[in-house]
Coordinates of C-alpha atoms in Angstrom, one line a residue:
M231 CA -84.9 146.6 45.4
E232 CA -85.0 144.7 48.6
T233 CA -82.9 141.8 47.1
R234 CA -80.4 144.2 45.7
S235 CA -80.1 145.9 49.3
R236 CA -79.7 142.5 50.8
F237 CA -77.0 141.5 48.3
W238 CA -75.0 144.8 48.8
F239 CA -75.0 144.5 52.6
T240 CA -74.1 140.8 52.4
S241 CA -71.2 141.8 49.8
L242 CA -69.8 144.5 52.3
L243 CA -69.8 142.1 55.2
L244 CA -67.8 139.6 53.1
T245 CA -65.1 142.0 51.9
W246 CA -64.8 144.1 54.9
V247 CA -61.2 143.5 56.2
L248 CA -60.0 144.6 59.4
S249 CA -56.6 144.8 60.8
V250 CA -55.4 143.0 64.2
G251 CA -51.9 143.7 65.6
G252 CA -50.7 144.7 61.9
K253 CA -52.2 141.4 60.6
E254 CA -55.2 141.2 58.2
V255 CA -58.3 139.1 59.2
Q256 CA -61.3 138.1 57.2
D257 CA -63.6 137.8 60.0
E258 CA -64.6 139.0 63.5
S259 CA -64.0 136.1 65.7
P260 CA -63.5 137.0 69.4
C261 CA -60.2 138.2 70.1
N262 CA -59.7 135.6 73.0
F263 CA -57.6 137.9 75.2
P264 CA -55.2 135.7 77.4
A265 CA -54.8 138.5 80.0
I266 CA -55.7 142.1 80.9
Y267 CA -53.6 144.8 82.2
N268 CA -55.3 147.6 84.0
F269 CA -54.2 151.1 84.9
G270 CA -56.3 153.6 86.7
D271 CA -57.5 155.0 90.1
S272 CA -60.0 153.6 92.7
N273 CA -62.5 152.8 90.2
S274 CA -60.6 150.1 89.1
D275 CA -58.4 149.3 92.1
T276 CA -58.6 145.6 93.2
G277 CA -56.3 146.0 96.2
G278 CA -53.2 148.2 95.2
I279 CA -53.4 151.2 97.6
A280 CA -54.7 148.8 100.5
A281 CA -51.7 146.8 100.0
A282 CA -49.4 149.9 100.1
F283 CA -51.2 151.6 103.0
W284 CA -54.3 150.3 104.9
Q285 CA -57.3 148.2 104.3
M286 CA -60.6 149.4 103.2
A287 CA -63.4 149.7 105.6
P288 CA -64.6 146.4 106.9
Q289 CA -68.0 146.7 105.0
C290 CA -66.0 146.8 101.6
G291 CA -66.4 143.4 100.0
E292 CA -69.4 142.3 102.2
T293 CA -71.9 141.6 99.3
F294 CA -69.8 139.2 97.1
F295 CA -66.3 138.3 98.5
H296 CA -67.7 138.4 102.3
R297 CA -64.3 139.9 103.2
R298 CA -62.2 142.9 102.6
T299 CA -60.4 142.8 99.2
G300 CA -59.0 146.2 98.8
R301 CA -62.1 147.4 96.5
G302 CA -63.8 150.5 97.2
C303 CA -67.1 148.9 96.9
D304 CA -69.3 146.4 98.7
G305 CA -68.4 143.7 95.9
R306 CA -67.3 143.6 92.5
I307 CA -66.2 146.7 90.3
L308 CA -66.2 147.4 86.7
I309 CA -62.8 145.8 86.1
D310 CA -64.2 142.5 87.7
F311 CA -67.1 142.3 85.3
I312 CA -64.9 143.1 82.4
A313 CA -62.6 140.0 83.4
Q314 CA -65.5 137.9 84.0
H315 CA -67.0 138.8 80.6
L316 CA -63.7 137.7 79.0
K317 CA -63.7 134.5 81.0
L318 CA -60.6 135.6 82.9
P319 CA -59.9 135.4 86.6
Y320 CA -60.3 138.7 88.7
L321 CA -57.1 140.6 88.4
S322 CA -54.6 140.7 91.4
A323 CA -53.1 144.0 92.2
Y324 CA -49.5 144.4 91.3
L325 CA -48.6 145.7 94.9
N326 CA -50.3 142.7 96.6
S327 CA -47.8 140.2 97.7
I328 CA -50.1 137.6 99.1
G329 CA -52.1 135.1 97.1
A330 CA -51.2 137.1 93.8
N331 CA -51.6 135.2 90.5
F332 CA -50.3 137.2 87.5
R333 CA -50.7 134.4 84.9
H334 CA -53.8 136.3 83.2
G335 CA -52.7 139.9 83.9
A336 CA -52.2 142.4 86.6
N337 CA -53.8 145.5 88.0
F338 CA -51.6 148.5 88.4
A339 CA -54.7 150.9 89.5
T340 CA -54.5 152.4 92.8
G341 CA -56.9 154.7 94.8
G342 CA -56.4 158.0 94.5
A343 CA -54.3 157.8 91.4
T344 CA -53.9 160.8 89.0
I345 CA -52.8 161.1 85.4
R346 CA -50.4 164.2 86.1
R347 CA -48.2 164.0 89.4
Q348 CA -49.6 166.0 92.2
N349 CA -47.9 168.0 94.8
E350 CA -50.0 166.4 97.5
S351 CA -50.0 163.3 99.5
V352 CA -52.2 160.2 100.3
F353 CA -52.1 161.6 103.9
L354 CA -53.3 165.0 102.9
N355 CA -55.9 164.4 100.2
G356 CA -55.8 161.0 99.7
V357 CA -53.6 161.3 96.4
S358 CA -51.7 158.0 95.4
P359 CA -47.9 158.2 95.0
F360 CA -48.5 155.9 92.1
P361 CA -49.7 158.3 89.2
L362 CA -50.2 156.8 85.7
D363 CA -46.5 157.3 84.7
I364 CA -45.5 155.3 87.7
Q365 CA -47.9 152.7 86.9
V366 CA -46.3 152.3 83.4
V367 CA -43.1 152.0 85.0
Q368 CA -44.2 149.4 87.3
F369 CA -45.6 147.6 84.3
D370 CA -42.1 147.8 82.4
Q371 CA -40.5 146.2 85.5
F372 CA -43.3 143.6 85.7
K373 CA -42.9 142.7 82.3
S374 CA -39.1 142.4 82.3
R375 CA -38.9 140.5 85.7
T376 CA -41.6 138.1 85.0
G377 CA -40.0 137.4 81.7
W378 CA -36.5 136.7 83.1
F379 CA -38.1 134.3 85.9
F380 CA -40.3 132.4 83.4
K381 CA -37.3 132.0 81.2
K382 CA -34.9 130.9 84.0
D383 CA -37.1 128.7 86.1
K384 CA -38.3 125.6 84.2
K385 CA -40.6 124.3 87.2
K386 CA -44.2 124.2 86.1
S387 CA -45.2 125.0 89.7
H388 CA -43.0 128.2 89.8
R389 CA -44.3 129.4 86.3
R390 CA -47.9 128.8 86.9
N391 CA -48.5 132.3 88.6
L392 CA -46.4 134.1 85.9
P393 CA -47.7 135.5 82.6
R394 CA -46.3 133.9 79.5
P395 CA -44.0 136.4 77.7
E396 CA -45.8 135.8 74.4
D397 CA -49.3 136.9 75.9
F398 CA -48.1 140.5 76.6
S399 CA -48.8 141.5 72.9
K400 CA -51.9 139.5 72.8
A401 CA -53.4 141.1 76.1
L402 CA -56.1 143.9 76.5
Y403 CA -55.0 147.0 78.2
T404 CA -57.6 148.9 80.0
L405 CA -57.2 152.4 81.4
D406 CA -59.7 154.3 83.5
I407 CA -58.2 157.3 85.2
G408 CA -58.6 161.1 85.3
Q409 CA -61.3 161.7 87.8
N410 CA -58.8 162.7 90.5
D411 CA -57.2 165.1 88.1
I412 CA -60.4 167.0 88.0
A413 CA -61.0 166.8 91.6
A414 CA -57.5 168.2 92.3
G415 CA -58.3 170.9 89.8
F416 CA -61.2 172.0 91.9
R417 CA -59.4 172.1 95.0
S418 CA -56.6 174.1 93.8
M419 CA -57.6 176.2 90.8
T420 CA -60.6 178.2 89.2
P421 CA -62.3 176.4 86.4
E422 CA -60.6 178.8 83.9
Q423 CA -57.2 177.9 85.3
F424 CA -57.9 174.1 85.2
N425 CA -59.1 174.3 81.7
K426 CA -55.6 175.5 80.5
E427 CA -54.1 172.6 82.2
I428 CA -56.2 169.9 80.4
P429 CA -54.2 169.7 77.5
D430 CA -51.1 168.8 79.4
I431 CA -52.9 166.2 81.6
I432 CA -54.3 164.6 78.2
N433 CA -50.7 164.7 76.7
Q434 CA -49.5 162.9 79.6
F435 CA -52.1 160.1 79.3
A436 CA -51.2 159.9 75.6
E437 CA -47.4 159.6 76.5
A438 CA -48.4 156.7 78.7
V439 CA -50.2 154.8 76.0
K440 CA -47.2 155.5 73.7
N441 CA -44.9 153.8 76.2
L442 CA -47.3 150.8 76.6
Y443 CA -47.4 150.5 72.8
E444 CA -43.6 150.5 72.7
Q445 CA -43.6 147.8 75.3
G446 CA -45.8 145.6 72.8
A447 CA -49.5 146.7 73.8
R448 CA -51.7 146.6 70.9
A449 CA -55.5 146.7 72.1
F450 CA -56.6 149.3 74.2
W451 CA -59.9 150.0 76.1
I452 CA -60.0 153.5 77.4
H453 CA -62.8 154.7 79.6
N454 CA -63.5 158.3 79.8
T455 CA -64.3 160.0 83.2
G456 CA -67.7 159.9 84.8
P457 CA -70.1 162.5 85.7
L458 CA -68.4 164.0 88.8
G459 CA -71.4 166.4 89.5
C460 CA -73.8 163.5 90.0
L461 CA -71.7 161.9 92.7
A462 CA -73.5 161.6 96.0
V463 CA -70.6 163.3 97.9
T464 CA -70.9 166.3 95.7
L465 CA -74.7 166.4 96.3
N466 CA -74.4 165.9 100.0
Y467 CA -71.2 167.9 100.9
S468 CA -71.4 171.1 98.9
P469 CA -75.3 171.9 97.9
G470 CA -75.4 175.1 96.0
P471 CA -77.9 177.9 97.1
D472 CA -78.4 178.7 93.2
P473 CA -80.7 176.3 91.6
D474 CA -79.1 177.3 88.3
S475 CA -75.9 175.6 89.3
Y476 CA -77.8 172.2 88.8
D477 CA -78.8 170.5 85.6
P478 CA -82.3 169.3 85.0
H479 CA -81.5 166.0 86.8
G480 CA -80.1 167.6 89.9
C481 CA -76.4 167.1 89.0
D482 CA -73.7 170.1 89.5
K483 CA -73.4 171.7 86.2
A484 CA -69.8 173.1 86.9
Q485 CA -68.5 169.8 87.7
N486 CA -69.9 167.9 84.8
N487 CA -69.0 170.6 82.3
M488 CA -65.2 170.1 83.4
A489 CA -65.5 166.3 83.0
K490 CA -67.0 166.9 79.5
E491 CA -64.4 169.2 78.6
F492 CA -61.8 166.6 79.7
N493 CA -63.5 163.8 77.9
R494 CA -63.7 165.8 74.7
Q495 CA -60.0 166.6 74.7
L496 CA -59.3 162.9 75.7
K497 CA -61.5 161.6 72.7
Q498 CA -59.7 163.9 70.2
K499 CA -56.2 162.7 71.6
V500 CA -57.4 159.0 71.1
N501 CA -58.3 159.8 67.5
K502 CA -54.8 161.2 66.9
L503 CA -53.3 158.0 68.6
R504 CA -55.0 155.8 65.9
T505 CA -52.8 157.7 63.4
K506 CA -49.6 157.7 65.4
L507 CA -49.8 154.1 66.4
P508 CA -50.3 152.1 63.3
H509 CA -50.6 148.7 64.9
A510 CA -52.9 149.6 67.9
A511 CA -56.6 149.1 68.3
L512 CA -57.9 151.9 70.6
T513 CA -61.6 151.8 71.8
Y514 CA -62.8 154.9 73.6
V515 CA -65.6 154.0 75.9
D516 CA -68.1 156.9 77.0
L517 CA -68.4 156.0 80.5
F518 CA -69.7 159.3 81.4
A519 CA -72.8 158.8 79.2
A520 CA -73.3 155.2 80.5
K521 CA -73.2 156.4 84.2
Y522 CA -75.3 159.5 83.5
E523 CA -78.0 157.3 81.9
L524 CA -77.9 155.1 85.0
I525 CA -78.2 158.0 87.5
T526 CA -80.9 159.9 85.8
N527 CA -83.0 156.8 85.4
A528 CA -82.2 155.7 88.9
K529 CA -85.8 154.8 89.9
K530 CA -86.9 153.3 86.6
E531 CA -83.7 150.9 86.9
G532 CA -84.7 150.0 90.3
F533 CA -82.4 152.1 92.5
L534 CA -82.9 154.7 95.1
D535 CA -82.0 158.3 94.3
K536 CA -78.6 159.1 93.1
A537 CA -77.8 161.3 96.3
S538 CA -78.5 158.1 98.6
I539 CA -75.3 156.7 99.9
C540 CA -75.2 153.1 101.3
C541 CA -72.3 153.1 103.6
G542 CA -71.6 156.1 105.9
Y543 CA -73.4 158.6 107.9
H544 CA -74.9 161.7 106.2
K545 CA -77.6 163.6 107.9
D546 CA -78.3 167.2 108.9
N547 CA -75.0 168.1 107.2
E548 CA -73.0 166.0 109.6
H549 CA -70.9 163.4 107.5
V550 CA -68.9 160.4 108.6
W551 CA -67.2 158.0 106.0
C552 CA -67.9 154.5 105.6
G553 CA -66.6 152.3 108.4
N554 CA -65.6 155.5 110.6
K555 CA -67.0 156.8 113.9
G556 CA -67.9 160.3 114.8
K557 CA -69.6 162.2 117.8
F558 CA -72.4 164.5 117.3
N559 CA -74.2 166.3 120.2
G560 CA -72.6 163.9 122.6
T561 CA -73.7 160.9 120.6
Q562 CA -71.3 158.5 118.8
V563 CA -72.2 157.3 115.6
Y564 CA -70.8 154.5 113.5
A565 CA -71.0 155.0 109.9
D566 CA -72.1 151.4 109.0
S567 CA -73.6 150.0 105.7
C568 CA -77.2 149.9 104.5
E569 CA -79.3 146.8 104.7
D570 CA -79.6 146.1 100.8
P571 CA -76.7 147.7 99.0
S572 CA -78.3 146.6 95.6
L573 CA -80.9 149.3 95.7
Y574 CA -78.2 151.9 95.9
I575 CA -76.1 153.4 93.0
S576 CA -73.5 155.1 95.5
W577 CA -71.6 152.9 97.9
D578 CA -69.7 155.4 100.0
G579 CA -70.4 158.9 98.2
V580 CA -67.7 158.6 95.5
H581 CA -67.6 154.8 94.5
Y582 CA -70.4 152.8 92.9
T583 CA -72.0 149.8 94.5
E584 CA -71.8 146.2 92.9
A585 CA -75.1 146.5 91.5
A586 CA -74.4 149.8 89.7
N587 CA -71.1 148.5 88.4
H588 CA -73.0 145.4 87.0
W589 CA -75.7 147.7 85.4
I590 CA -72.9 150.0 83.8
A591 CA -70.8 146.7 82.6
N592 CA -74.0 145.3 80.8
H593 CA -74.4 148.5 79.1
I594 CA -70.8 149.1 78.0
L595 CA -69.2 145.7 77.2
N596 CA -71.6 145.3 74.1
G597 CA -70.1 148.3 72.5
S598 CA -73.1 150.5 73.1
F599 CA -71.1 153.3 74.5
S600 CA -67.9 152.8 72.4
D601 CA -66.1 154.6 69.5
P602 CA -65.7 152.6 67.4
P603 CA -69.0 150.8 68.5
V604 CA -67.4 147.4 69.0
P605 CA -67.8 144.9 72.0
I606 CA -64.9 144.3 74.3
T607 CA -64.6 140.7 72.8
H608 CA -63.7 142.4 69.5
A609 CA -61.3 145.2 70.9
C610 CA -58.3 143.8 69.2
Y611 CA -59.4 144.9 65.9
R612 CA -58.3 148.1 64.1
H613 CA -61.0 150.2 62.4

C-alpha cells in the first residue's frame, strides 16, 4: 500500500503541468524575476512621498541604512526583504530624482496612498496625492518613456539605469494598499456606511490590476491589509472604555473586523480576476494573518508588547510623533527613538520596525500565507 501511494504521488508530480505567461512548463524551477514593480502606501514606500514633499524623521533609517531613506521605519521594510530574497537591488522610488536606478524595477508606492481617491490632502490628513490609479498612470508613462530612451540611446552608460523593455512582462508586480482607505472610512463614515463602499474600492483595485495586465504584467503578488485594530497607535490613542470592544488578544475588534471584511472581498475579487486574466498568475498573500500571528505571540517571538512604540513620546495620554517636539506642563519633550528597535514590533505607532518586517518576510515568502500556497520565487506560475 505504501509503495502504491508513493508511486501515485511521484506520478502526480511528474504529470503536473503549470502555465506561466501563457506557456506551459514541465517543472517548477524558480521564476528568475529580472525586476519588481511595486504599488502601495507607506508600508512599501521606499522614498516616494519623501521625494515629493519632506523627508522622514531623522531617526528613520538609523538601524540599517544609517541615514534617512524615505522609509517609515528604522531600517528595511517588507519590499526590501522581498527584493533581497529575489536577489535584486532595493527598489528606487519612481519620484526620487537623485541616485535612482530603475534597471531592476521601480517603486510607485507613496506614504498615505489609497486605492480610491480621497477628498482630502497630505496637509490635512496625510493622504497622498498619488492614489493607486495615478500610480498605474505613472507606471504607464515610465514604461513608455524608458522604452523610448532605451531604444534611442545606444550608449551602455546611459542604458544601465533603465529597464530592458523585454523585462516588463517577466517582472513581479507587487501590491500592498488598502489600509488608508479603511482609515479614511473610520474618519468619515459609520462602519455600516463604509461596508457599502468596500465593493467600489475593491473594484477600483481590480481595474488597476487589469490595467497593469494590459501593459504586459503577468505575475502579481498581492498583499491584503493588516490588523489595524492591533496597531500601537490604535491602542494608545483611542483606548475604549468597553472591554467587549477588544478581542482576546487586546486588539480593537471593530477595526479588525473592517479589515477582515475588506480582505474577504479582496480575495473574492482576486479569484475572479484569475478567470478574467487568462495569462496572469495572481498570488493572494494573507498579510493580516501573518502580522496577527506576530502581534499575538510578541513575547514568545522575543518582542515587547504590541502597544509599545519605539520612536515617539506616548505617556499619560500625551503624544508626540517620532522626531517631533512637544511641550507638556512647561517641559519640552523630544520624541526620540528607543535604545533597541529590534525589541519592538511598532516603530512609530503605525509602521513596523525592521525586526518585525524581517519576521513577517520570513513567514510569508515561503508561501505559508499565500493562496495558492506557492513561494514568491514561484509566483510566475498559474495554478
